């Protein structure tokens, strides 16, 4: 109670006082560019990802534009120790996502290198993915993949550096006859998703890979 009084929760965009469970006010939420993707149909994310790897289905909640509210929200989640924002983004995703008859069998999250995980203190995808797993009743694994190379954050890399993450991920166990949903925060060049997807496809039997991200770069 005292903490809430001394440090009241404010909207990330307009700084207005809001409920402690929220991250933006209702007025500013309308400023977020939601993608309106349908998981079971072709969309902008699926078209982009299909150029790099065989993607079954794809969904992006938001459009990630420079200096947009979506960018601000995700940067707060990743770099400002606000891990719980993942729950808010998951709630928005649940409102808009319908798997229909394409529901995956397993969820896996993009891993952080142990060094980066220690520095940050958390993987920004875990709360988000756990909420989706619980709501849609899909098993989840945070250990199916591991990162074997350490590098600086994607947002701080130039385009050339982003293309050098090949073979940076490793599958920890072989999977068979599964439709796997890979979850990441932002789809930019597609390099991370592509490397992981090929690692899964090349080291598993009869596995389909779908992709879900909080936002896609436009």
mmCIF file of C-alpha atoms in Angstrom:
data_model
loop_
_atom_site.group_PDB
_atom_site.id
_atom_site.type_symbol
_atom_site.label_atom_id
_atom_site.label_comp_id
_atom_site.label_asym_id
_atom_site.label_seq_id
_atom_site.Cartn_x
_atom_site.Cartn_y
_atom_site.Cartn_z
ATOM 1 C CA UNK A 1 0.000 0.000 0.000
ATOM 2 C CA UNK A 2 2.734 2.467 0.961
ATOM 3 C CA UNK A 3 4.724 1.510 -2.148
ATOM 4 C CA UNK A 4 1.661 2.130 -4.345
ATOM 5 C CA UNK A 5 1.195 5.529 -2.724
ATOM 6 C CA UNK A 6 4.837 6.550 -3.111
ATOM 7 C CA UNK A 7 5.263 5.038 -6.585
ATOM 8 C CA UNK A 8 1.836 5.062 -8.290
ATOM 9 C CA UNK A 9 1.474 3.191 -11.555
ATOM 10 C CA UNK A 10 1.341 5.448 -14.599
ATOM 11 C CA UNK A 11 0.547 4.908 -18.256
ATOM 12 C CA UNK A 12 3.701 4.306 -20.275
ATOM 13 C CA UNK A 13 2.558 6.783 -22.889
ATOM 14 C CA UNK A 14 0.659 9.697 -21.312
ATOM 15 C CA UNK A 15 1.819 9.269 -17.682
ATOM 16 C CA UNK A 16 -1.747 9.253 -16.370
ATOM 17 C CA UNK A 17 -2.409 7.311 -13.151
ATOM 18 C CA UNK A 18 -3.769 3.838 -13.930
ATOM 19 C CA UNK A 19 -4.589 0.590 -12.143
ATOM 20 C CA UNK A 20 -1.454 -1.168 -10.888
ATOM 21 C CA UNK A 21 -2.259 -4.198 -13.062
ATOM 22 C CA UNK A 22 -2.228 -2.197 -16.290
ATOM 23 C CA UNK A 23 0.589 -0.732 -18.389
ATOM 24 C CA UNK A 24 -1.277 1.821 -20.501
ATOM 25 C CA UNK A 25 -4.568 3.653 -20.110
ATOM 26 C CA UNK A 26 -7.524 2.769 -22.329
ATOM 27 C CA UNK A 27 -7.084 5.898 -24.450
ATOM 28 C CA UNK A 28 -3.428 5.146 -25.169
ATOM 29 C CA UNK A 29 -4.144 1.470 -25.781
ATOM 30 C CA UNK A 30 -6.073 2.611 -28.845
ATOM 31 C CA UNK A 31 -2.788 4.027 -30.184
ATOM 32 C CA UNK A 32 -1.218 0.579 -30.349
ATOM 33 C CA UNK A 33 -1.106 -0.777 -33.887
ATOM 34 C CA UNK A 34 -2.460 -4.294 -33.480
ATOM 35 C CA UNK A 35 -1.898 -6.511 -36.491
ATOM 36 C CA UNK A 36 -5.333 -8.213 -36.711
ATOM 37 C CA UNK A 37 -3.606 -11.379 -37.956
ATOM 38 C CA UNK A 38 -5.471 -14.672 -38.106
ATOM 39 C CA UNK A 39 -3.270 -17.589 -37.079
ATOM 40 C CA UNK A 40 -4.839 -20.019 -39.528
ATOM 41 C CA UNK A 41 -4.558 -17.741 -42.583
ATOM 42 C CA UNK A 42 -1.835 -16.063 -44.618
ATOM 43 C CA UNK A 43 -0.699 -12.764 -43.153
ATOM 44 C CA UNK A 44 2.274 -10.412 -43.266
ATOM 45 C CA UNK A 45 4.325 -12.354 -40.739
ATOM 46 C CA UNK A 46 3.743 -15.699 -42.412
ATOM 47 C CA UNK A 47 4.712 -14.233 -45.778
ATOM 48 C CA UNK A 48 7.978 -12.884 -44.373
ATOM 49 C CA UNK A 49 8.852 -16.031 -42.437
ATOM 50 C CA UNK A 50 8.028 -18.300 -45.403
ATOM 51 C CA UNK A 51 10.904 -16.745 -47.323
ATOM 52 C CA UNK A 52 13.334 -18.138 -44.728
ATOM 53 C CA UNK A 53 11.923 -21.425 -43.452
ATOM 54 C CA UNK A 54 8.859 -23.691 -43.816
ATOM 55 C CA UNK A 55 6.430 -22.043 -41.393
ATOM 56 C CA UNK A 56 3.078 -23.708 -40.754
ATOM 57 C CA UNK A 57 1.212 -20.727 -39.270
ATOM 58 C CA UNK A 58 2.174 -17.353 -37.855
ATOM 59 C CA UNK A 59 0.765 -14.607 -35.646
ATOM 60 C CA UNK A 60 2.016 -11.217 -34.510
ATOM 61 C CA UNK A 61 0.034 -9.253 -31.937
ATOM 62 C CA UNK A 62 1.402 -5.796 -32.760
ATOM 63 C CA UNK A 63 3.270 -3.872 -35.431
ATOM 64 C CA UNK A 64 6.687 -2.706 -34.262
ATOM 65 C CA UNK A 65 7.451 0.758 -35.576
ATOM 66 C CA UNK A 66 10.221 3.124 -34.526
ATOM 67 C CA UNK A 67 9.229 5.209 -31.486
ATOM 68 C CA UNK A 68 5.794 3.551 -31.400
ATOM 69 C CA UNK A 69 3.976 2.562 -28.226
ATOM 70 C CA UNK A 70 4.529 -1.113 -29.098
ATOM 71 C CA UNK A 71 8.270 -0.496 -29.153
ATOM 72 C CA UNK A 72 8.121 1.338 -25.823
ATOM 73 C CA UNK A 73 6.165 -1.485 -24.175
ATOM 74 C CA UNK A 74 8.534 -4.215 -25.330
ATOM 75 C CA UNK A 75 11.626 -2.210 -24.395
ATOM 76 C CA UNK A 76 10.216 -1.738 -20.891
ATOM 77 C CA UNK A 77 9.630 -5.494 -20.705
ATOM 78 C CA UNK A 78 13.138 -6.385 -21.853
ATOM 79 C CA UNK A 79 15.405 -3.693 -20.474
ATOM 80 C CA UNK A 80 13.678 -2.019 -17.524
ATOM 81 C CA UNK A 81 13.087 -4.985 -15.188
ATOM 82 C CA UNK A 82 9.344 -5.006 -15.833
ATOM 83 C CA UNK A 83 8.921 -8.720 -16.394
ATOM 84 C CA UNK A 84 5.238 -8.655 -15.441
ATOM 85 C CA UNK A 85 4.406 -6.677 -18.573
ATOM 86 C CA UNK A 86 4.544 -10.088 -20.244
ATOM 87 C CA UNK A 87 1.229 -10.920 -18.571
ATOM 88 C CA UNK A 88 -0.459 -7.825 -19.997
ATOM 89 C CA UNK A 89 0.778 -8.643 -23.503
ATOM 90 C CA UNK A 90 -0.421 -12.226 -23.053
ATOM 91 C CA UNK A 91 -3.893 -11.014 -22.070
ATOM 92 C CA UNK A 92 -4.101 -8.902 -25.230
ATOM 93 C CA UNK A 93 -2.903 -11.871 -27.278
ATOM 94 C CA UNK A 94 -5.511 -14.182 -25.768
ATOM 95 C CA UNK A 95 -8.226 -11.672 -26.699
ATOM 96 C CA UNK A 96 -7.172 -11.706 -30.353
ATOM 97 C CA UNK A 97 -5.733 -15.181 -31.001
ATOM 98 C CA UNK A 98 -7.828 -18.087 -32.219
ATOM 99 C CA UNK A 99 -6.018 -21.271 -33.205
ATOM 100 C CA UNK A 100 -9.215 -22.748 -34.682
ATOM 101 C CA UNK A 101 -8.227 -26.231 -35.904
ATOM 102 C CA UNK A 102 -4.494 -25.355 -36.029
ATOM 103 C CA UNK A 103 -3.747 -25.566 -32.327
ATOM 104 C CA UNK A 104 -0.075 -26.499 -31.700
ATOM 105 C CA UNK A 105 0.999 -29.475 -29.586
ATOM 106 C CA UNK A 106 3.901 -27.782 -27.820
ATOM 107 C CA UNK A 107 5.179 -24.283 -27.040
ATOM 108 C CA UNK A 108 8.878 -23.393 -26.935
ATOM 109 C CA UNK A 109 10.449 -20.012 -26.208
ATOM 110 C CA UNK A 110 13.547 -18.453 -27.729
ATOM 111 C CA UNK A 111 16.254 -18.865 -25.055
ATOM 112 C CA UNK A 112 18.731 -16.347 -23.714
ATOM 113 C CA UNK A 113 22.388 -17.186 -23.332
ATOM 114 C CA UNK A 114 23.092 -18.006 -19.630
ATOM 115 C CA UNK A 115 25.321 -14.935 -19.350
ATOM 116 C CA UNK A 116 22.593 -12.624 -20.631
ATOM 117 C CA UNK A 117 19.989 -14.359 -18.477
ATOM 118 C CA UNK A 118 22.141 -13.719 -15.418
ATOM 119 C CA UNK A 119 22.586 -10.063 -16.369
ATOM 120 C CA UNK A 120 18.891 -9.444 -17.030
ATOM 121 C CA UNK A 121 17.598 -11.714 -14.288
ATOM 122 C CA UNK A 122 14.756 -13.153 -16.355
ATOM 123 C CA UNK A 123 13.755 -14.236 -19.843
ATOM 124 C CA UNK A 124 11.189 -11.701 -21.041
ATOM 125 C CA UNK A 125 9.225 -14.421 -22.845
ATOM 126 C CA UNK A 126 8.516 -16.738 -19.926
ATOM 127 C CA UNK A 127 5.565 -15.048 -18.205
ATOM 128 C CA UNK A 128 4.041 -14.249 -21.587
ATOM 129 C CA UNK A 129 4.371 -17.810 -22.874
ATOM 130 C CA UNK A 130 3.288 -19.368 -19.574
ATOM 131 C CA UNK A 131 0.033 -17.398 -19.683
ATOM 132 C CA UNK A 132 -0.668 -18.590 -23.226
ATOM 133 C CA UNK A 133 0.180 -22.169 -22.272
ATOM 134 C CA UNK A 134 -2.201 -22.059 -19.327
ATOM 135 C CA UNK A 135 -5.076 -20.450 -21.212
ATOM 136 C CA UNK A 136 -4.893 -22.607 -24.346
ATOM 137 C CA UNK A 137 -3.844 -25.734 -22.427
ATOM 138 C CA UNK A 138 -0.758 -26.366 -24.532
ATOM 139 C CA UNK A 139 2.341 -27.928 -22.901
ATOM 140 C CA UNK A 140 5.351 -25.623 -22.751
ATOM 141 C CA UNK A 141 9.102 -26.144 -22.565
ATOM 142 C CA UNK A 142 11.606 -23.414 -21.703
ATOM 143 C CA UNK A 143 14.496 -25.878 -21.950
ATOM 144 C CA UNK A 144 13.862 -27.453 -25.358
ATOM 145 C CA UNK A 145 16.270 -24.932 -26.889
ATOM 146 C CA UNK A 146 19.486 -23.451 -25.591
ATOM 147 C CA UNK A 147 21.588 -20.572 -26.821
ATOM 148 C CA UNK A 148 25.216 -21.523 -27.349
ATOM 149 C CA UNK A 149 26.652 -18.157 -28.426
ATOM 150 C CA UNK A 150 26.546 -14.919 -26.476
ATOM 151 C CA UNK A 151 26.027 -11.611 -28.242
ATOM 152 C CA UNK A 152 24.646 -8.154 -27.566
ATOM 153 C CA UNK A 153 20.918 -7.454 -27.803
ATOM 154 C CA UNK A 154 19.331 -7.586 -31.265
ATOM 155 C CA UNK A 155 18.104 -4.012 -30.873
ATOM 156 C CA UNK A 156 21.714 -2.864 -30.463
ATOM 157 C CA UNK A 157 23.051 -4.711 -33.516
ATOM 158 C CA UNK A 158 23.349 -3.432 -37.036
ATOM 159 C CA UNK A 159 21.944 -5.535 -39.882
ATOM 160 C CA UNK A 160 25.275 -7.231 -40.614
ATOM 161 C CA UNK A 161 25.711 -8.307 -36.991
ATOM 162 C CA UNK A 162 22.183 -9.725 -36.865
ATOM 163 C CA UNK A 163 23.018 -12.077 -39.706
ATOM 164 C CA UNK A 164 25.890 -13.666 -37.764
ATOM 165 C CA UNK A 165 23.787 -15.621 -35.238
ATOM 166 C CA UNK A 166 23.792 -18.778 -37.368
ATOM 167 C CA UNK A 167 24.236 -21.941 -35.297
ATOM 168 C CA UNK A 168 23.720 -19.962 -32.093
ATOM 169 C CA UNK A 169 20.895 -22.272 -30.940
ATOM 170 C CA UNK A 170 20.763 -25.955 -30.126
ATOM 171 C CA UNK A 171 17.904 -28.391 -29.635
ATOM 172 C CA UNK A 172 18.305 -30.202 -26.310
ATOM 173 C CA UNK A 173 16.145 -33.192 -27.180
ATOM 174 C CA UNK A 174 14.741 -34.753 -30.310
ATOM 175 C CA UNK A 175 11.008 -34.325 -30.852
ATOM 176 C CA UNK A 176 8.708 -36.338 -33.075
ATOM 177 C CA UNK A 177 5.286 -35.875 -34.701
ATOM 178 C CA UNK A 178 4.618 -32.468 -33.171
ATOM 179 C CA UNK A 179 3.281 -29.095 -34.232
ATOM 180 C CA UNK A 180 5.559 -26.723 -32.333
ATOM 181 C CA UNK A 181 4.797 -23.073 -31.633
ATOM 182 C CA UNK A 182 7.961 -20.986 -31.340
ATOM 183 C CA UNK A 183 7.519 -17.784 -29.325
ATOM 184 C CA UNK A 184 9.697 -14.672 -29.588
ATOM 185 C CA UNK A 185 9.270 -10.993 -28.754
ATOM 186 C CA UNK A 186 10.002 -9.112 -31.989
ATOM 187 C CA UNK A 187 10.387 -10.372 -35.553
ATOM 188 C CA UNK A 188 12.893 -8.157 -37.370
ATOM 189 C CA UNK A 189 15.137 -9.819 -39.973
ATOM 190 C CA UNK A 190 13.762 -13.273 -39.134
ATOM 191 C CA UNK A 191 17.292 -14.534 -38.549
ATOM 192 C CA UNK A 192 16.639 -15.850 -35.036
ATOM 193 C CA UNK A 193 13.382 -17.594 -35.939
ATOM 194 C CA UNK A 194 14.896 -19.090 -39.076
ATOM 195 C CA UNK A 195 17.987 -20.457 -37.310
ATOM 196 C CA UNK A 196 15.891 -22.038 -34.588
ATOM 197 C CA UNK A 197 13.308 -23.438 -37.001
ATOM 198 C CA UNK A 198 15.975 -25.140 -39.120
ATOM 199 C CA UNK A 199 17.657 -26.509 -35.988
ATOM 200 C CA UNK A 200 14.322 -28.056 -34.975
ATOM 201 C CA UNK A 201 13.429 -29.329 -38.451
ATOM 202 C CA UNK A 202 16.861 -30.826 -39.127
ATOM 203 C CA UNK A 203 17.067 -32.606 -35.780
ATOM 204 C CA UNK A 204 13.514 -33.878 -35.330
ATOM 205 C CA UNK A 205 11.080 -36.225 -37.033
ATOM 206 C CA UNK A 206 7.897 -34.961 -38.686
ATOM 207 C CA UNK A 207 7.758 -31.632 -36.868
ATOM 208 C CA UNK A 208 5.864 -28.575 -38.078
ATOM 209 C CA UNK A 209 6.938 -25.148 -36.821
ATOM 210 C CA UNK A 210 4.621 -22.192 -36.305
ATOM 211 C CA UNK A 211 5.631 -18.756 -35.067
ATOM 212 C CA UNK A 212 4.075 -16.339 -32.583
ATOM 213 C CA UNK A 213 5.623 -12.970 -31.722
ATOM 214 C CA UNK A 214 4.593 -9.992 -29.640
ATOM 215 C CA UNK A 215 5.345 -7.667 -32.544
ATOM 216 C CA UNK A 216 6.729 -7.676 -36.054
ATOM 217 C CA UNK A 217 8.967 -4.975 -37.459
ATOM 218 C CA UNK A 218 7.465 -3.015 -40.296
#
